[in-house]
Amino acid sequence: MKETYRSIVALVALLAGGSLGCGSFDRVDAPEPYGPVPTAAQLNWHELEMYCLIHFTPTTFQNKEWGFGDAPADLFNPEHFDAHQIAAAAKAGGFNGLISVAKHHDGYCLWPTATTDYNISRSPWREGKGDMVKEFMAAAHQQGMQFGVYVSAWDRNFPSYGQPEYADAYREQLRELYTGYGPLFVSWHDGANGGDGYYGGANEMRRIDRSTYYEWEEKTWPITRELQPTAVIFSDIGPDIRWVGNEKGVAAETSWATFTPVAPDGGKAAPGHIDERFLGTGQRDGRYWIPAECDVPLRPGWFYHPEQDGQVKTPDQLFDLYLKSVGRGAAFNLGLAPTTDGLLHPNDVSSLEKFGEKLRKTFAANLAEGASLRASNIRGNQERHFGPALLLDDDRYSYWATDDGVVAPELVVELRERTTFDLIRLRENIKLGQRLDSVWVDVWAGERWQPLVKATSVGSSRLLRLDKPVTADRLRLRLFAPVAVALSDFGLFKVAEIAFEQQATERKQVDRSNWTLVGNVLEGGDPARAIDGNPDTFWLTAAVDLPATVTVDMGRQEWISGLGYLPRQDGNTGGSVSRYSVETSVDGRNWTMAARGEFSNVRANPILQQVDFEQAVAARYLRFGIGAVTNAGESAAEVAIAELEVYAK
């Protein structure tokens, strides 16, 4: 009798615990993973969602976007630098990680490296005893943020760039950063490799074979795996996180975390040597879990430029980018740019603070909390382990699952009361892969179901913003997948409204109403589009031999201080000017060189390029020289000009 009693008690306890499904005494196994799945480091990266990338080198003090590698090491002296101010501003914005650009393309190292003299120990900052990477690390950790580093593979200062000696030095730089700065969440790389540079005084163009020079898989990435196993490796091909293919901060509407990197010729890919067609979307049948990162600067440029103080992205713009990055299964990487003082500008700080406030208020409460959820199928009828109530428990990895073979289930959500919302959140348990092909959300209105919104490629997070707020008390989800679903989250939210103002700073432009293009005007297209004040139109010339020039007659003599060039804005970067010169003249016959240089990064970030003259000059004529353009050969190409501007003294 005692044994029988014990058996009955054990059975009752088991039933009370909810471990059994209806009609079964055995727990049904979890669904088998579908396709590639994330590693532990990738899961950590997904959970971070947002982090910041800090660009700060001598380039800042030159008011350039990319440094040439020729700035003196002692130019870098941010007298009021405060890593804690920068990290605190990022944290206030809701960002969970900080990446130090420990070395950009100019080759200047923000830590006292043994690999090159071109480093912060040659700066008067901290009397040559400082380590800015370490200060960023400490500030990040103090804010409860994770830390990462970016070391540019391209080095425009290193004398032996292009030779094996530099590749060895680059790997040693990684070893130094991997061993002296604590655990990293990311080792960040990009595809910029080779081109014009100072190169120890050689001042020449150097090209490398991007597919072989760095020996990424053979020698470089194994260092990361060995010394920083918690870090994901980012580059345009992965191997852990891929570039989304633009610097606008936007993932594709359909964005798969699975991806197969290949070279343009179909062979083996390497950073800077990849077929970019699927970077934005990923591939449904991709062989590897390589989700996308969406990078974008808070300002138009990655480095600080005082003329952009009034062009900081607003909290509403940042929120929209959040929806189009994190809300499409990617991560949001926001570029921060300290001033020459070593601080973020007040406009930057204010925008971050208000963006963080908008996030907190929007997601403070899930309006679906307390709803009754009725699923058309529950895996093994086991409500406790796989029931829809798990969608509301704020756990990314507990989930509603269906039986194998049930690949088009429905879920009816009965809200506690009529509720107004304009944002829907869905998540999958990505430990089991990216399973859903699409989701349709319907609303009960007029005594029938009416379509509200639909989405593809849910993955780690999908945020669906409605065109206008909806008030309802009943919703229906229809899900479609090739295998059993594993949905982990459902949320309804109302986007918060936040007030924000920034200090406006606009440069005074010379009136263009009397301008004409004269002299050796390039052939083809409509030149008037380059000076019509409309950024959406552009002058695309016929193919011309480079270098070439465009001459502007301003109609009268003006005191001018600089020039602005806007590349085409239609998403096609072909023909954007990358190397330029500017000459001025009073009479159109005698010319004086006012500026020359490069428009860096115009292919990935085609923003307004502004050139400041060393001093204001009196001129009626301005000659814009075009030395090279993007996506073209060295000698002949089309040229694209959306706008030319001239700035008054």
Coordinates of C-alpha atoms in Angstrom, one line a residue, residues 2 54 62 71 112 216-217 220 274 304 333 388 414 436 479-480 491 495 502 560 570 592 627 634 647:
K2 CA 2.8 2.4 0.8
I54 CA 34.0 56.0 -32.1
Q62 CA 42.6 68.1 -40.0
A71 CA 49.6 64.2 -40.2
P112 CA 51.3 52.7 -27.3
W216 CA 42.6 36.1 -43.1
E217 CA 41.5 32.5 -42.6
T220 CA 44.7 36.4 -39.0
I274 CA 32.9 39.9 -52.3
Y304 CA 33.8 65.3 -36.5
N333 CA 26.0 50.4 -35.1
P388 CA 1.6 30.5 -26.5
E414 CA -7.7 38.5 -27.1
L436 CA 9.6 31.6 -40.4
L479 CA 2.5 32.0 -39.6
F480 CA 4.1 30.2 -42.5
G491 CA 4.4 42.6 -28.3
V495 CA 5.6 54.9 -30.1
Q502 CA 19.5 71.3 -31.9
I560 CA 34.5 82.7 -51.2
D570 CA 19.9 57.6 -56.4
T592 CA 45.2 80.0 -58.4
G627 CA 41.0 63.5 -61.0
E634 CA 41.9 55.1 -64.2
Y647 CA 30.5 79.1 -49.7

